[in-house]
XYZ file of C-alpha atoms in Angstrom:
472
model
C 11.686 -9.193 -20.343
C 11.155 -12.906 -19.527
C 12.274 -14.680 -15.804
C 15.380 -14.587 -17.718
C 16.156 -11.713 -18.151
C 18.291 -9.602 -15.602
C 17.992 -5.692 -14.773
C 21.758 -3.815 -14.480
C 23.542 -0.895 -14.779
C 26.923 -0.250 -16.623
C 29.125 1.519 -14.441
C 31.093 2.311 -17.584
C 28.712 5.052 -19.146
C 25.536 4.769 -16.824
C 22.563 3.241 -18.309
C 20.870 0.208 -17.609
C 21.270 -2.896 -19.659
C 19.158 -6.010 -19.995
C 21.082 -9.082 -19.377
C 19.301 -12.504 -21.093
C 20.544 -15.570 -18.654
C 20.244 -18.926 -19.449
C 20.874 -22.709 -19.336
C 24.012 -21.953 -21.279
C 25.404 -19.822 -19.313
C 27.296 -19.767 -15.906
C 27.337 -17.587 -13.423
C 30.090 -17.290 -10.677
C 29.604 -16.646 -7.087
C 32.291 -15.857 -4.944
C 31.369 -16.172 -1.164
C 28.919 -18.172 0.611
C 27.438 -15.892 3.079
C 24.671 -14.142 3.602
C 25.765 -11.150 1.098
C 26.050 -14.491 -1.616
C 22.741 -15.798 -1.294
C 20.913 -12.811 -1.908
C 22.858 -12.796 -5.087
C 22.074 -16.024 -5.719
C 18.271 -16.197 -4.852
C 17.789 -13.060 -7.003
C 19.957 -15.501 -10.188
C 17.601 -18.862 -9.213
C 14.878 -17.075 -11.274
C 16.732 -17.046 -14.450
C 17.663 -20.170 -15.846
C 21.548 -19.659 -15.485
C 23.799 -22.048 -14.299
C 24.442 -21.162 -10.739
C 28.317 -22.084 -9.480
C 29.847 -20.894 -5.750
C 33.217 -20.751 -4.842
C 33.225 -20.514 -1.005
C 34.919 -23.258 1.311
C 31.872 -22.851 3.105
C 27.930 -22.456 2.605
C 25.100 -21.177 4.806
C 22.105 -22.361 5.775
C 20.336 -20.735 2.805
C 22.906 -21.883 0.188
C 22.801 -25.201 1.859
C 19.001 -25.226 0.814
C 19.336 -24.323 -2.571
C 22.631 -26.851 -3.439
C 20.594 -29.595 -1.444
C 17.725 -29.146 -3.905
C 20.296 -28.720 -7.161
C 20.173 -25.683 -7.825
C 22.786 -24.534 -7.660
C 26.845 -25.723 -8.119
C 29.059 -25.359 -4.976
C 33.275 -25.475 -5.503
C 34.510 -25.878 -1.795
C 37.605 -23.438 -1.906
C 39.093 -20.405 -1.161
C 38.975 -18.254 -4.163
C 42.316 -18.336 -4.999
C 44.175 -16.883 -8.182
C 44.290 -20.386 -9.786
C 40.816 -20.984 -8.981
C 39.795 -17.981 -10.140
C 41.515 -18.221 -13.199
C 40.162 -21.960 -13.954
C 36.734 -20.650 -13.632
C 36.150 -17.574 -14.759
C 36.477 -18.602 -18.650
C 32.890 -19.259 -19.616
C 31.385 -16.996 -17.079
C 28.335 -14.956 -18.197
C 28.398 -12.619 -14.990
C 30.415 -12.883 -12.358
C 29.582 -11.710 -8.445
C 31.900 -10.608 -6.153
C 30.404 -11.634 -2.393
C 33.417 -12.443 -0.035
C 34.096 -9.980 3.580
C 36.813 -10.290 2.480
C 37.607 -6.878 0.271
C 41.014 -7.740 -1.235
C 39.222 -11.499 -2.431
C 37.032 -9.610 -4.101
C 39.374 -6.783 -5.641
C 41.569 -9.505 -7.387
C 38.224 -11.108 -8.790
C 37.373 -7.881 -10.735
C 40.682 -7.274 -11.597
C 40.512 -11.197 -13.152
C 37.297 -10.547 -14.010
C 37.658 -7.449 -16.505
C 40.985 -8.337 -18.041
C 38.936 -11.165 -19.696
C 35.927 -8.889 -20.296
C 33.400 -10.346 -18.206
C 30.652 -7.868 -16.099
C 31.407 -8.452 -12.436
C 30.160 -6.848 -9.338
C 31.987 -6.270 -6.342
C 29.006 -6.376 -3.519
C 28.822 -2.541 -1.786
C 32.214 -1.858 -4.371
C 31.600 -0.088 -7.079
C 34.731 1.416 -7.308
C 36.619 -2.049 -9.224
C 32.902 -3.549 -10.371
C 31.513 -3.593 -14.366
C 28.809 -3.731 -13.292
C 25.924 -3.268 -10.654
C 22.610 -4.688 -9.708
C 19.871 -2.461 -8.980
C 17.273 -3.030 -6.502
C 14.909 -5.477 -8.162
C 10.972 -5.555 -7.388
C 10.315 -8.761 -10.120
C 5.915 -10.071 -9.766
C 6.610 -12.196 -12.752
C 7.704 -11.185 -16.671
C 6.964 -7.486 -14.673
C 10.464 -6.087 -13.141
C 11.393 -2.768 -11.105
C 14.206 -1.527 -10.858
C 15.526 0.976 -8.951
C 18.772 2.445 -8.577
C 21.064 4.742 -7.250
C 24.416 4.616 -9.094
C 25.261 2.581 -6.552
C 25.856 5.921 -3.755
C 23.320 4.198 -1.374
C 22.578 0.727 -1.705
C 20.339 0.863 1.335
C 18.052 3.926 0.427
C 17.197 1.890 -3.338
C 16.361 -1.062 -0.835
C 14.187 0.805 1.307
C 12.421 2.673 -2.061
C 12.124 -0.923 -3.426
C 10.524 -2.113 -0.556
C 7.735 0.754 -0.842
C 7.295 -0.120 -4.224
C 6.248 -3.633 -3.466
C 3.485 -3.179 -1.285
C 2.145 -0.809 -4.035
C 2.462 -3.540 -6.733
C -0.530 -5.622 -6.386
C 0.870 -9.778 -5.827
C -1.273 -10.368 -9.211
C 0.206 -8.341 -11.595
C 1.951 -11.308 -13.071
C -1.080 -12.527 -13.697
C -2.516 -9.362 -15.088
C -0.021 -8.836 -17.596
C 0.320 -12.312 -18.936
C -2.793 -11.798 -19.706
C -2.812 -9.160 -21.391
C 0.316 -10.993 -23.341
C -1.813 -13.120 -24.206
C -4.516 -10.507 -26.107
C -1.804 -8.850 -27.517
C -2.588 -10.606 -30.792
C -5.921 -10.512 -31.015
C -6.399 -7.178 -29.991
C -4.151 -6.535 -33.085
C -6.106 -8.247 -35.733
C -9.587 -6.083 -34.025
C -7.942 -2.509 -33.976
C -4.829 -2.259 -36.245
C -4.464 1.282 -35.424
C -2.082 1.598 -32.361
C -4.180 4.982 -31.131
C -7.158 2.816 -30.935
C -5.531 0.006 -28.983
C -4.558 2.229 -27.000
C -6.944 3.516 -25.902
C -8.844 0.072 -25.378
C -5.796 -0.802 -22.919
C -6.164 1.994 -20.833
C -9.915 2.080 -20.324
C -9.514 -2.067 -19.437
C -6.238 -1.048 -17.322
C -8.727 2.221 -15.425
C -11.819 -0.174 -14.709
C -12.655 -3.276 -14.085
C -10.866 -5.439 -16.637
C -7.808 -4.927 -15.090
C -9.218 -6.354 -11.490
C -10.332 -9.553 -13.243
C -7.509 -10.472 -14.883
C -5.213 -9.286 -11.487
C -8.192 -11.759 -9.297
C -7.518 -14.801 -11.614
C -11.211 -14.290 -12.949
C -9.602 -14.774 -17.291
C -13.193 -15.643 -18.298
C -14.873 -12.125 -16.839
C -11.094 -10.135 -18.042
C -11.881 -11.643 -21.417
C -15.991 -10.330 -21.490
C -14.388 -7.165 -20.657
C -12.342 -6.892 -23.248
C -14.076 -7.653 -25.530
C -16.696 -5.584 -24.670
C -14.472 -2.219 -24.320
C -12.847 -3.316 -28.114
C -16.083 -3.560 -29.018
C -17.475 0.039 -28.388
C -14.292 1.621 -27.149
C -15.788 2.748 -23.746
C -16.342 1.300 -20.284
C -19.692 1.395 -18.391
C -19.507 3.789 -15.409
C -18.915 2.842 -11.860
C -18.688 3.658 -8.403
C -16.137 3.038 -5.937
C -16.888 3.410 -2.104
C -13.742 3.806 -0.635
C -12.398 4.501 2.840
C -9.336 6.818 3.220
C -8.865 5.447 7.021
C -7.949 8.059 9.730
C -6.077 10.391 8.391
C -2.521 9.725 7.755
C -1.576 9.134 4.281
C 0.301 5.955 4.688
C -3.281 3.808 6.784
C -4.805 3.873 3.225
C -4.956 0.052 2.034
C -3.169 -0.910 -0.906
C -6.808 -1.242 -2.630
C -7.778 2.156 -2.057
C -4.743 3.881 -3.710
C -4.878 1.512 -6.824
C -8.188 3.131 -7.558
C -7.237 6.960 -6.598
C -5.311 6.325 -9.359
C -8.067 4.721 -11.457
C -11.292 7.752 -10.955
C -12.757 9.745 -13.538
C -14.100 12.089 -10.924
C -13.659 11.969 -6.822
C -16.833 13.052 -4.267
C -14.935 13.991 -0.996
C -15.625 14.777 2.778
C -13.920 17.341 5.015
C -11.973 14.976 7.059
C -9.782 13.814 4.482
C -6.298 16.114 4.726
C -4.630 17.050 1.870
C -2.024 14.571 1.695
C -4.378 11.652 1.340
C -6.429 13.779 -2.008
C -2.625 14.472 -3.191
C -2.585 10.181 -3.942
C -5.912 10.753 -5.993
C -5.289 10.557 -9.772
C -4.041 14.039 -10.783
C -6.390 14.953 -13.554
C -9.240 14.021 -11.941
C -12.172 15.991 -11.622
C -12.185 16.717 -7.244
C -15.885 17.731 -6.057
C -16.258 18.666 -1.802
C -19.711 17.031 -0.715
C -18.493 16.953 3.136
C -21.053 17.380 5.632
C -19.594 19.512 8.874
C -21.762 20.719 11.351
C -24.816 22.788 10.979
C -22.650 23.475 6.918
C -23.541 20.806 4.402
C -21.493 20.870 1.190
C -24.355 18.821 -0.709
C -27.261 16.976 1.092
C -27.067 13.443 1.192
C -29.333 12.743 -1.651
C -27.710 15.187 -3.900
C -24.425 13.472 -3.277
C -26.226 10.381 -4.289
C -28.219 11.976 -7.480
C -24.766 12.761 -7.767
C -22.536 10.227 -7.995
C -25.881 7.824 -10.072
C -25.281 10.315 -12.511
C -21.409 10.608 -13.436
C -22.220 6.695 -13.129
C -23.939 6.999 -16.057
C -21.983 8.961 -18.325
C -19.788 6.716 -18.302
C -17.362 7.193 -15.439
C -15.775 5.700 -12.522
C -16.861 7.487 -9.936
C -14.553 7.200 -6.364
C -16.470 8.511 -3.782
C -13.567 8.534 -0.702
C -14.530 8.934 2.830
C -12.739 9.268 6.008
C -12.226 5.847 8.227
C -14.191 3.412 7.389
C -17.792 4.008 4.337
C -19.889 1.208 6.436
C -19.144 3.106 10.090
C -20.979 6.259 10.232
C -19.961 7.249 6.928
C -23.966 6.765 4.885
C -22.140 4.433 2.909
C -25.471 1.859 3.102
C -27.279 4.989 2.460
C -25.477 5.255 -1.058
C -25.175 1.222 -1.917
C -29.288 1.722 -2.067
C -29.354 4.212 -4.367
C -26.812 2.432 -6.218
C -29.116 -0.425 -6.287
C -32.286 1.158 -7.210
C -30.422 2.972 -10.366
C -28.835 -0.265 -11.698
C -25.376 1.344 -10.651
C -22.345 -1.461 -10.399
C -20.329 0.039 -7.408
C -17.209 -1.591 -5.247
C -16.865 -0.828 -1.509
C -13.528 -1.498 -0.290
C -12.711 -0.784 3.432
C -10.370 1.398 5.657
C -8.744 1.401 8.207
C -11.367 2.979 10.993
C -11.119 6.234 13.225
C -11.582 3.656 16.372
C -9.154 1.918 15.396
C -6.125 4.170 14.160
C -6.940 6.637 16.473
C -6.725 4.442 19.264
C -3.920 2.826 17.829
C -1.874 5.881 17.435
C -2.832 7.262 20.574
C -1.810 3.715 23.023
C -4.977 3.152 23.860
C -6.317 -0.807 23.630
C -10.202 -0.568 22.519
C -10.077 -3.972 24.737
C -7.923 -5.275 27.488
C -8.859 -8.645 29.150
C -8.507 -7.136 32.944
C -11.601 -4.512 32.387
C -13.190 -3.867 29.222
C -14.220 -7.196 27.122
C -16.204 -5.402 24.499
C -16.000 -2.510 22.586
C -19.329 -0.394 21.592
C -19.204 2.804 18.831
C -22.185 5.166 18.734
C -22.026 8.446 17.190
C -22.599 11.424 19.505
C -24.092 14.137 16.915
C -26.670 15.703 18.813
C -30.234 16.791 17.803
C -31.606 19.554 16.508
C -32.112 20.967 20.051
C -29.050 19.776 21.871
C -30.031 16.782 23.711
C -28.699 13.212 23.204
C -30.976 10.336 22.577
C -29.130 7.594 23.197
C -29.433 3.910 25.269
C -27.550 5.019 28.026
C -28.185 1.924 29.844
C -26.388 -0.043 27.233
C -23.826 2.520 27.091
C -22.589 3.558 30.913
C -21.467 0.397 31.874
C -18.828 -1.333 33.244
C -16.641 -3.765 31.314
C -17.208 -2.062 28.190
C -15.092 0.204 26.090
C -17.258 3.381 24.525
C -16.052 5.220 21.399
C -17.995 8.268 20.391
C -17.941 9.889 17.146
C -19.422 12.989 16.690
C -18.880 13.783 19.824
C -17.198 16.799 20.706
C -19.702 19.589 20.474
C -21.682 17.747 22.849
C -18.971 16.193 25.215
C -20.349 17.897 28.301
C -24.495 16.694 28.159
C -22.674 13.281 27.542
C -20.109 12.783 30.187
C -23.274 14.019 32.233
C -25.580 11.359 30.943
C -22.857 8.706 31.540
C -22.506 9.682 35.435
C -26.140 9.807 35.722
C -26.900 6.420 34.281
C -24.502 4.503 36.281
C -20.450 5.463 35.578
C -19.024 7.369 38.188
C -17.573 10.896 37.648
C -13.622 9.604 37.534
C -14.832 7.178 35.012
C -11.308 7.281 32.645
C -12.419 9.207 29.541
C -10.006 9.904 26.458
C -9.611 12.467 22.866
C -7.938 12.090 20.612
C -7.962 15.088 17.764
C -6.487 14.498 14.535
C -5.764 11.362 14.973
C -3.030 9.885 13.251
C -1.625 12.812 11.840
C 1.817 14.732 12.687
C -0.301 17.824 14.450
C -2.463 14.899 16.606
C -3.028 15.511 20.324
C -5.111 13.482 22.967
C -6.209 14.101 26.589
C -6.693 11.560 29.326
C -8.723 12.227 31.813
C -12.174 11.731 33.771
C -16.029 12.559 33.074
C -16.069 14.835 35.418
C -13.105 16.806 34.224
C -13.144 16.352 30.188
C -15.550 18.635 29.157
C -13.549 21.524 30.539
C -10.041 20.017 28.997
C -11.044 20.488 25.975
C -12.608 23.671 26.382
C -9.485 24.878 28.079
C -7.247 23.632 25.285
C -9.382 24.428 22.641
C -10.005 21.072 20.490
C -11.873 20.547 17.759
C -12.933 18.409 15.151
C -12.235 16.127 13.635
C -11.694 14.053 17.175
C -12.880 10.501 19.024
C -13.546 10.105 21.917
C -13.299 6.957 24.200
C -14.170 5.935 27.172
C -13.276 3.386 29.656
C -10.869 2.043 31.821
C -8.624 0.701 29.071
C -7.449 4.409 28.820
C -5.394 3.923 32.207
C -3.574 0.859 30.127
C -2.410 3.613 27.989
C 0.973 2.823 26.393
C 2.858 6.016 24.409
C 6.467 4.460 22.945
C 9.495 6.427 23.996
C 11.043 8.082 21.337
C 13.897 6.596 19.614
């Protein structure tokens, strides 16, 4: 498909067709409002000659007219005008707010065997235009067969977020390399395997970023040995809500050969990992380490050196109490390539989902992240003189087990017993729970309400500024 192609769906026998529109064709758009402008914007991505029939034009169409990108016939779409303009048209869109005009347009166009679409009115239409996502040569169409256009647009919006902006660069790079690949590997099956390795590895990332030199080198290497080198991806999965995954995280999750994951990841996130990827649970919980950290490092290295694309999937952000730093040091020492993809941290996600600002100019000009993980003897060895301060927010990870000691130490080192504090359990997830209280009562309330990990503690006057949106 090229930029001159337009996807349409036949209303007569219900199948998608690709229409080639070039500068030798004319497309008529009846109407000058926003609905017509939406169709014109679609057509202007091709080389077709766009003619708009309408007494007036909306602002967007006026701008297109001034730029010379369309022709305007400033008159009502009467029968006489339509009969004069329809001959020679390749396509017709009836996009006025007058249903009678749209039906008249459709009737006349069909008599002349010209494909016609009456917008939001499938009955008189001979074709409908699906919702389209376009990235250069790449085109994706979403259709509900005219039953629910708004739903199709919503699905399109979702797909828009999943397709990286550089996918047009990737498709053009692959198009340009097809001839060379056919010469190197005449076998279609062999070429397919090479291209799969290219798309699943760093070659695609290089092409997406516009690094054609690097992408060419990667493709040449893959074409010579038909096997890509292993790599490790340290990916932050965010605080729990799968919709908060970054686009890059989703892309790598779909490309991985194996995934090492921890206990903080809900099933909804793991479901987005490539179906046939091997899953290895390496989670750490209090007094229950599925795999010690040195063993995790060794496993990452072993798999990467065996040629696997290894996904190390971590809750939150891998560099905020995620031991990502230790893992990349081990990978560097072993000479294993790696990439780090940040995730929305638990602090950011949980605070936002519970309506608590982490900073506020009236009461908190700084924010401190710390781990409340106690020593083996149950004590908390923390710099209390820098923590128990007014004018800042303190966010405590892994502190639920020692919350009584933590609150006691904060009071002992200078904060008042009535100092605001909150606990957020399963932040950003549908079953999220929040307690807002003070340092004196918070430990008791967490026990009474049976709060469990994963949970985050926020201490500071920002808790008093919590705002919860009313339900719609």
